[in-house]
Amino acid sequence: LAPEYRRGETLCSGFCFWREGDQLTKVSYYNQATPGVLNYVTTNVAGLSSEFYTTFKACEQFLLDNRNDLAPSLQTL
């Protein structure tokens, strides 16, 4: 990534996919963060921000919109 797009509070992040059948796949998103992210998390837990919700809804919509294209490549992981 270009330096202007790097966030200092996130060390690494990624998705995990678990296939649970022909019609169900579970998706988890993991973040390893520094203490600098604590203010963002506590704000969202308190319901004062919709930033995480908006981000996760966008990820969900992307996965739903592209599920047919993504499914074959995920099966080879």
Tab-separated table of N, CA and C in Angstrom:
chain	number	residue	atom	x	y	z
A	1	LEU	N	0.819	-1.190	0.000
A	1	LEU	CA	0.000	0.000	0.000
A	1	LEU	C	0.861	1.252	0.000
A	2	ALA	N	0.310	2.264	-0.587
A	2	ALA	CA	0.985	3.556	-0.573
A	2	ALA	C	0.940	4.132	0.837
A	3	PRO	N	1.966	4.853	1.254
A	3	PRO	CA	2.019	5.382	2.626
A	3	PRO	C	0.789	6.181	3.034
A	4	GLU	N	0.181	6.902	2.111
A	4	GLU	CA	-0.979	7.717	2.484
A	4	GLU	C	-2.215	6.878	2.806
A	5	TYR	N	-2.182	5.578	2.477
A	5	TYR	CA	-3.313	4.701	2.782
A	5	TYR	C	-3.047	3.777	3.964
A	6	ARG	N	-1.919	3.897	4.610
A	6	ARG	CA	-1.590	3.049	5.758
A	6	ARG	C	-2.171	3.637	7.027
A	7	ARG	N	-2.759	2.764	7.834
A	7	ARG	CA	-3.310	3.180	9.127
A	7	ARG	C	-2.405	2.620	10.214
A	8	GLY	N	-1.937	3.454	11.116
A	8	GLY	CA	-0.998	3.031	12.137
A	8	GLY	C	-1.583	2.153	13.221
A	9	GLU	N	-2.899	2.222	13.442
A	9	GLU	CA	-3.468	1.458	14.551
A	9	GLU	C	-3.787	0.008	14.202
A	10	THR	N	-3.774	-0.356	12.935
A	10	THR	CA	-4.062	-1.737	12.538
A	10	THR	C	-2.767	-2.427	12.143
A	11	LEU	N	-2.442	-3.515	12.852
A	11	LEU	CA	-1.226	-4.270	12.548
A	11	LEU	C	-1.466	-5.234	11.395
A	12	CYS	N	-2.571	-5.944	11.437
A	12	CYS	CA	-2.957	-6.828	10.344
A	12	CYS	C	-4.452	-7.108	10.451
A	13	SER	N	-5.039	-7.534	9.361
A	13	SER	CA	-6.462	-7.852	9.351
A	13	SER	C	-6.737	-8.795	8.198
A	14	GLY	N	-7.886	-9.447	8.260
A	14	GLY	CA	-8.244	-10.348	7.181
A	14	GLY	C	-9.548	-11.068	7.446
A	15	PHE	N	-9.989	-11.791	6.441
A	15	PHE	CA	-11.224	-12.554	6.510
A	15	PHE	C	-10.918	-14.037	6.658
A	16	CYS	N	-11.803	-14.752	7.339
A	16	CYS	CA	-11.790	-16.216	7.379
A	16	CYS	C	-13.144	-16.691	6.872
A	17	PHE	N	-13.138	-17.704	6.027
A	17	PHE	CA	-14.360	-18.264	5.465
A	17	PHE	C	-14.484	-19.718	5.893
A	18	TRP	N	-15.666	-20.095	6.379
A	18	TRP	CA	-15.951	-21.478	6.741
A	18	TRP	C	-17.157	-21.947	5.956
A	19	ARG	N	-16.959	-22.944	5.125
A	19	ARG	CA	-18.078	-23.506	4.382
A	19	ARG	C	-18.800	-24.483	5.292
A	20	GLU	N	-20.096	-24.275	5.462
A	20	GLU	CA	-20.899	-25.095	6.363
A	20	GLU	C	-21.932	-25.914	5.603
A	21	GLY	N	-21.847	-25.932	4.309
A	21	GLY	CA	-22.795	-26.672	3.483
A	21	GLY	C	-22.868	-26.041	2.110
A	22	ASP	N	-23.792	-26.555	1.294
A	22	ASP	CA	-23.922	-26.037	-0.068
A	22	ASP	C	-24.475	-24.623	-0.111
A	23	GLN	N	-25.243	-24.239	0.896
A	23	GLN	CA	-25.918	-22.945	0.880
A	23	GLN	C	-25.456	-21.993	1.984
A	24	LEU	N	-24.470	-22.409	2.792
A	24	LEU	CA	-24.077	-21.579	3.932
A	24	LEU	C	-22.563	-21.508	4.064
A	25	THR	N	-22.053	-20.298	4.094
A	25	THR	CA	-20.647	-20.045	4.388
A	25	THR	C	-20.589	-18.959	5.444
A	26	LYS	N	-19.841	-19.202	6.499
A	26	LYS	CA	-19.675	-18.201	7.552
A	26	LYS	C	-18.432	-17.376	7.254
A	27	VAL	N	-18.539	-16.077	7.499
A	27	VAL	CA	-17.443	-15.149	7.246
A	27	VAL	C	-17.131	-14.409	8.536
A	28	SER	N	-15.862	-14.404	8.903
A	28	SER	CA	-15.411	-13.631	10.062
A	28	SER	C	-14.323	-12.667	9.611
A	29	TYR	N	-14.336	-11.507	10.216
A	29	TYR	CA	-13.315	-10.504	9.937
A	29	TYR	C	-12.511	-10.292	11.211
A	30	TYR	N	-11.194	-10.413	11.098
A	30	TYR	CA	-10.316	-10.264	12.252
A	30	TYR	C	-9.409	-9.055	12.072
A	31	ASN	N	-9.133	-8.404	13.171
A	31	ASN	CA	-8.259	-7.240	13.212
A	31	ASN	C	-7.301	-7.383	14.381
A	32	GLN	N	-6.019	-7.224	14.134
A	32	GLN	CA	-5.054	-7.104	15.222
A	32	GLN	C	-4.672	-5.634	15.264
A	33	ALA	N	-5.026	-4.982	16.355
A	33	ALA	CA	-4.873	-3.530	16.414
A	33	ALA	C	-4.032	-3.106	17.607
A	34	THR	N	-3.527	-1.908	17.514
A	34	THR	CA	-2.786	-1.298	18.612
A	34	THR	C	-3.783	-0.621	19.555
A	35	PRO	N	-3.343	-0.198	20.733
A	35	PRO	CA	-4.253	0.495	21.654
A	35	PRO	C	-4.875	1.762	21.060
A	36	GLY	N	-4.298	2.304	19.999
A	36	GLY	CA	-4.842	3.499	19.375
A	36	GLY	C	-6.229	3.317	18.790
A	37	VAL	N	-6.635	2.079	18.564
A	37	VAL	CA	-7.955	1.821	17.981
A	37	VAL	C	-9.040	1.725	19.061
A	38	LEU	N	-8.657	1.690	20.319
A	38	LEU	CA	-9.614	1.506	21.412
A	38	LEU	C	-10.713	2.566	21.414
A	39	ASN	N	-10.367	3.810	21.151
A	39	ASN	CA	-11.388	4.864	21.123
A	39	ASN	C	-12.444	4.613	20.061
A	40	TYR	N	-12.034	4.095	18.900
A	40	TYR	CA	-12.995	3.797	17.836
A	40	TYR	C	-13.936	2.678	18.261
A	41	VAL	N	-13.373	1.629	18.870
A	41	VAL	CA	-14.174	0.474	19.281
A	41	VAL	C	-15.155	0.864	20.373
A	42	THR	N	-14.696	1.562	21.391
A	42	THR	CA	-15.597	1.923	22.485
A	42	THR	C	-16.691	2.870	22.007
A	43	THR	N	-16.382	3.725	21.067
A	43	THR	CA	-17.408	4.604	20.501
A	43	THR	C	-18.480	3.789	19.801
A	44	ASN	N	-18.064	2.775	19.033
A	44	ASN	CA	-19.029	1.951	18.318
A	44	ASN	C	-19.810	1.046	19.260
A	45	VAL	N	-19.168	0.503	20.277
A	45	VAL	CA	-19.869	-0.339	21.252
A	45	VAL	C	-20.926	0.473	21.980
A	46	ALA	N	-20.622	1.716	22.252
A	46	ALA	CA	-21.570	2.586	22.940
A	46	ALA	C	-22.693	3.056	22.018
A	47	GLY	N	-22.597	2.732	20.735
A	47	GLY	CA	-23.631	3.125	19.793
A	47	GLY	C	-23.514	4.554	19.313
A	48	LEU	N	-22.347	5.146	19.476
A	48	LEU	CA	-22.175	6.546	19.108
A	48	LEU	C	-21.684	6.735	17.678
A	49	SER	N	-21.376	5.647	16.997
A	49	SER	CA	-20.859	5.745	15.640
A	49	SER	C	-21.387	4.591	14.807
A	50	SER	N	-21.622	4.839	13.551
A	50	SER	CA	-22.076	3.777	12.654
A	50	SER	C	-20.980	3.382	11.673
A	51	GLU	N	-19.748	3.811	11.937
A	51	GLU	CA	-18.654	3.555	11.000
A	51	GLU	C	-18.412	2.064	10.785
A	52	PHE	N	-18.298	1.278	11.875
A	52	PHE	CA	-18.063	-0.157	11.719
A	52	PHE	C	-19.237	-0.818	11.013
A	53	TYR	N	-20.441	-0.457	11.413
A	53	TYR	CA	-21.631	-1.045	10.803
A	53	TYR	C	-21.640	-0.787	9.298
A	54	THR	N	-21.362	0.428	8.899
A	54	THR	CA	-21.341	0.778	7.482
A	54	THR	C	-20.274	-0.009	6.741
A	55	THR	N	-19.097	-0.146	7.344
A	55	THR	CA	-18.013	-0.907	6.723
A	55	THR	C	-18.391	-2.365	6.567
A	56	PHE	N	-18.927	-2.979	7.622
A	56	PHE	CA	-19.282	-4.390	7.553
A	56	PHE	C	-20.436	-4.633	6.590
A	57	LYS	N	-21.397	-3.717	6.524
A	57	LYS	CA	-22.494	-3.858	5.560
A	57	LYS	C	-21.959	-3.768	4.131
A	58	ALA	N	-20.980	-2.906	3.889
A	58	ALA	CA	-20.379	-2.806	2.559
A	58	ALA	C	-19.635	-4.089	2.204
A	59	CYS	N	-18.914	-4.666	3.177
A	59	CYS	CA	-18.228	-5.944	2.945
A	59	CYS	C	-19.240	-7.048	2.656
A	60	GLU	N	-20.304	-7.085	3.446
A	60	GLU	CA	-21.347	-8.090	3.238
A	60	GLU	C	-21.951	-7.953	1.843
A	61	GLN	N	-22.256	-6.737	1.435
A	61	GLN	CA	-22.860	-6.521	0.119
A	61	GLN	C	-21.912	-6.930	-0.992
A	62	PHE	N	-20.616	-6.627	-0.847
A	62	PHE	CA	-19.627	-7.039	-1.839
A	62	PHE	C	-19.591	-8.555	-1.964
A	63	LEU	N	-19.556	-9.248	-0.825
A	63	LEU	CA	-19.515	-10.708	-0.855
A	63	LEU	C	-20.776	-11.288	-1.482
A	64	LEU	N	-21.926	-10.716	-1.163
A	64	LEU	CA	-23.176	-11.193	-1.754
A	64	LEU	C	-23.214	-10.922	-3.257
A	65	ASP	N	-22.810	-9.745	-3.660
A	65	ASP	CA	-22.831	-9.391	-5.079
A	65	ASP	C	-21.865	-10.229	-5.904
A	66	ASN	N	-20.785	-10.683	-5.288
A	66	ASN	CA	-19.735	-11.403	-6.014
A	66	ASN	C	-19.621	-12.864	-5.617
A	67	ARG	N	-20.621	-13.401	-4.944
A	67	ARG	CA	-20.507	-14.761	-4.414
A	67	ARG	C	-20.277	-15.803	-5.493
A	68	ASN	N	-20.847	-15.644	-6.663
A	68	ASN	CA	-20.647	-16.628	-7.725
A	68	ASN	C	-19.235	-16.576	-8.281
A	69	ASP	N	-18.646	-15.398	-8.326
A	69	ASP	CA	-17.274	-15.260	-8.805
A	69	ASP	C	-16.261	-15.683	-7.750
A	70	LEU	N	-16.581	-15.436	-6.477
A	70	LEU	CA	-15.649	-15.734	-5.393
A	70	LEU	C	-15.653	-17.203	-5.007
A	71	ALA	N	-16.790	-17.858	-5.096
A	71	ALA	CA	-16.921	-19.233	-4.600
A	71	ALA	C	-15.904	-20.195	-5.200
A	72	PRO	N	-15.706	-20.242	-6.530
A	72	PRO	CA	-14.723	-21.195	-7.070
A	72	PRO	C	-13.307	-20.942	-6.570
A	73	SER	N	-12.906	-19.679	-6.455
A	73	SER	CA	-11.543	-19.399	-6.009
A	73	SER	C	-11.360	-19.701	-4.529
A	74	LEU	N	-12.408	-19.550	-3.721
A	74	LEU	CA	-12.303	-19.850	-2.293
A	74	LEU	C	-12.208	-21.346	-2.037
A	75	GLN	N	-12.761	-22.151	-2.930
A	75	GLN	CA	-12.722	-23.598	-2.742
A	75	GLN	C	-11.317	-24.148	-2.885
A	76	THR	N	-10.432	-23.411	-3.533
A	76	THR	CA	-9.065	-23.890	-3.726
A	76	THR	C	-8.117	-23.425	-2.632
A	77	LEU	N	-8.616	-22.652	-1.669
A	77	LEU	CA	-7.751	-22.165	-0.579
A	77	LEU	C	-7.397	-23.283	0.364
